[in-house]
């Protein structure tokens, strides 16, 4: 049975958080892939006074082909991790 390396999964998460552009990573044997992005948006009022808000979002999608697992063939596992942070502040 093949196992998912924690080091590989953490590398994919770190890659997704490293930049605002989307990134993809694939293991040497091609059985593990990860795609991710982080984006930040900042909204302010036109005159610069009042309530402003900011939103940071990130997503990491991964897939692992396990292959044969007991009586099953072509077994794979996949997942999506999403995170979001919203903030609101008052500009004077």
mmCIF file of C-alpha atoms in Angstrom:
data_model
loop_
_atom_site.group_PDB
_atom_site.id
_atom_site.type_symbol
_atom_site.label_atom_id
_atom_site.label_comp_id
_atom_site.label_asym_id
_atom_site.label_seq_id
_atom_site.Cartn_x
_atom_site.Cartn_y
_atom_site.Cartn_z
ATOM 1 C CA UNK A 1 0.000 0.000 0.000
ATOM 2 C CA UNK A 2 1.265 3.465 -0.905
ATOM 3 C CA UNK A 3 1.091 6.330 1.603
ATOM 4 C CA UNK A 4 0.801 10.077 1.127
ATOM 5 C CA UNK A 5 3.893 11.867 2.319
ATOM 6 C CA UNK A 6 3.117 14.606 4.829
ATOM 7 C CA UNK A 7 6.141 16.473 3.506
ATOM 8 C CA UNK A 8 4.655 16.496 -0.006
ATOM 9 C CA UNK A 9 1.272 17.700 1.214
ATOM 10 C CA UNK A 10 2.850 20.514 3.246
ATOM 11 C CA UNK A 11 4.907 21.523 0.208
ATOM 12 C CA UNK A 12 1.681 21.900 -1.765
ATOM 13 C CA UNK A 13 0.070 24.014 0.947
ATOM 14 C CA UNK A 14 3.151 26.210 1.215
ATOM 15 C CA UNK A 15 3.238 26.641 -2.540
ATOM 16 C CA UNK A 16 -0.381 27.789 -2.575
ATOM 17 C CA UNK A 17 0.288 30.338 0.161
ATOM 18 C CA UNK A 18 3.567 31.630 -1.300
ATOM 19 C CA UNK A 19 2.075 33.815 -4.007
ATOM 20 C CA UNK A 20 -1.173 35.318 -5.240
ATOM 21 C CA UNK A 21 -0.822 33.542 -8.584
ATOM 22 C CA UNK A 22 -2.150 30.015 -9.024
ATOM 23 C CA UNK A 23 0.378 27.210 -8.800
ATOM 24 C CA UNK A 24 0.495 23.511 -9.537
ATOM 25 C CA UNK A 25 2.779 20.763 -8.274
ATOM 26 C CA UNK A 26 3.153 17.112 -9.213
ATOM 27 C CA UNK A 27 5.192 14.387 -7.499
ATOM 28 C CA UNK A 28 8.039 12.675 -9.333
ATOM 29 C CA UNK A 29 6.011 9.515 -9.934
ATOM 30 C CA UNK A 30 2.946 11.551 -10.990
ATOM 31 C CA UNK A 31 0.613 10.015 -8.408
ATOM 32 C CA UNK A 32 0.140 13.169 -6.308
ATOM 33 C CA UNK A 33 -0.910 16.550 -7.700
ATOM 34 C CA UNK A 34 -1.743 19.809 -5.942
ATOM 35 C CA UNK A 35 -3.165 23.060 -7.318
ATOM 36 C CA UNK A 36 -3.742 26.196 -5.282
ATOM 37 C CA UNK A 37 -4.079 29.943 -5.122
ATOM 38 C CA UNK A 38 -4.359 32.819 -2.664
ATOM 39 C CA UNK A 39 -6.105 36.100 -3.474
ATOM 40 C CA UNK A 40 -6.580 39.331 -1.569
ATOM 41 C CA UNK A 41 -9.114 42.062 -2.294
ATOM 42 C CA UNK A 42 -9.318 45.414 -0.556
ATOM 43 C CA UNK A 43 -12.437 47.601 -0.855
ATOM 44 C CA UNK A 44 -12.522 51.284 0.197
ATOM 45 C CA UNK A 45 -14.956 54.123 -0.240
ATOM 46 C CA UNK A 46 -14.386 56.595 -3.051
ATOM 47 C CA UNK A 47 -13.802 59.623 -0.818
ATOM 48 C CA UNK A 48 -11.485 57.684 1.535
ATOM 49 C CA UNK A 49 -13.631 58.129 4.656
ATOM 50 C CA UNK A 50 -15.886 55.517 6.197
ATOM 51 C CA UNK A 51 -15.992 51.746 6.453
ATOM 52 C CA UNK A 52 -13.546 49.696 4.373
ATOM 53 C CA UNK A 53 -13.244 45.942 4.055
ATOM 54 C CA UNK A 54 -10.675 43.386 3.001
ATOM 55 C CA UNK A 55 -11.020 39.734 2.060
ATOM 56 C CA UNK A 56 -8.279 37.116 1.755
ATOM 57 C CA UNK A 57 -9.148 33.728 0.273
ATOM 58 C CA UNK A 58 -7.103 30.648 -0.498
ATOM 59 C CA UNK A 59 -7.733 27.223 -1.944
ATOM 60 C CA UNK A 60 -5.702 24.034 -2.277
ATOM 61 C CA UNK A 61 -6.935 21.085 -4.353
ATOM 62 C CA UNK A 62 -5.053 17.799 -4.258
ATOM 63 C CA UNK A 63 -5.438 14.335 -5.717
ATOM 64 C CA UNK A 64 -3.561 11.097 -4.992
ATOM 65 C CA UNK A 65 -3.727 7.983 -7.159
ATOM 66 C CA UNK A 66 -3.327 4.973 -4.879
ATOM 67 C CA UNK A 67 -3.702 2.281 -7.549
ATOM 68 C CA UNK A 68 -4.621 -1.234 -6.412
ATOM 69 C CA UNK A 69 -5.963 -1.425 -2.862
ATOM 70 C CA UNK A 70 -7.125 -4.872 -1.787
ATOM 71 C CA UNK A 71 -9.789 -6.132 -4.203
ATOM 72 C CA UNK A 72 -10.162 -2.651 -5.774
ATOM 73 C CA UNK A 73 -8.280 -1.188 -8.741
ATOM 74 C CA UNK A 74 -7.695 2.436 -9.767
ATOM 75 C CA UNK A 75 -8.335 3.814 -6.269
ATOM 76 C CA UNK A 76 -7.733 7.532 -5.778
ATOM 77 C CA UNK A 77 -8.429 10.123 -3.127
ATOM 78 C CA UNK A 78 -8.906 13.861 -3.610
ATOM 79 C CA UNK A 79 -9.757 16.858 -1.499
ATOM 80 C CA UNK A 80 -10.162 20.608 -1.424
ATOM 81 C CA UNK A 81 -9.085 22.899 1.405
ATOM 82 C CA UNK A 82 -10.503 26.431 1.443
ATOM 83 C CA UNK A 83 -9.816 29.297 3.792
ATOM 84 C CA UNK A 84 -11.189 32.801 4.047
ATOM 85 C CA UNK A 85 -10.515 35.826 6.237
ATOM 86 C CA UNK A 86 -12.711 38.932 6.170
ATOM 87 C CA UNK A 87 -11.985 42.201 7.942
ATOM 88 C CA UNK A 88 -13.831 45.508 8.246
ATOM 89 C CA UNK A 89 -12.299 48.700 9.564
ATOM 90 C CA UNK A 90 -13.158 52.374 9.840
ATOM 91 C CA UNK A 91 -11.098 54.960 7.983
ATOM 92 C CA UNK A 92 -11.019 58.494 9.398
#
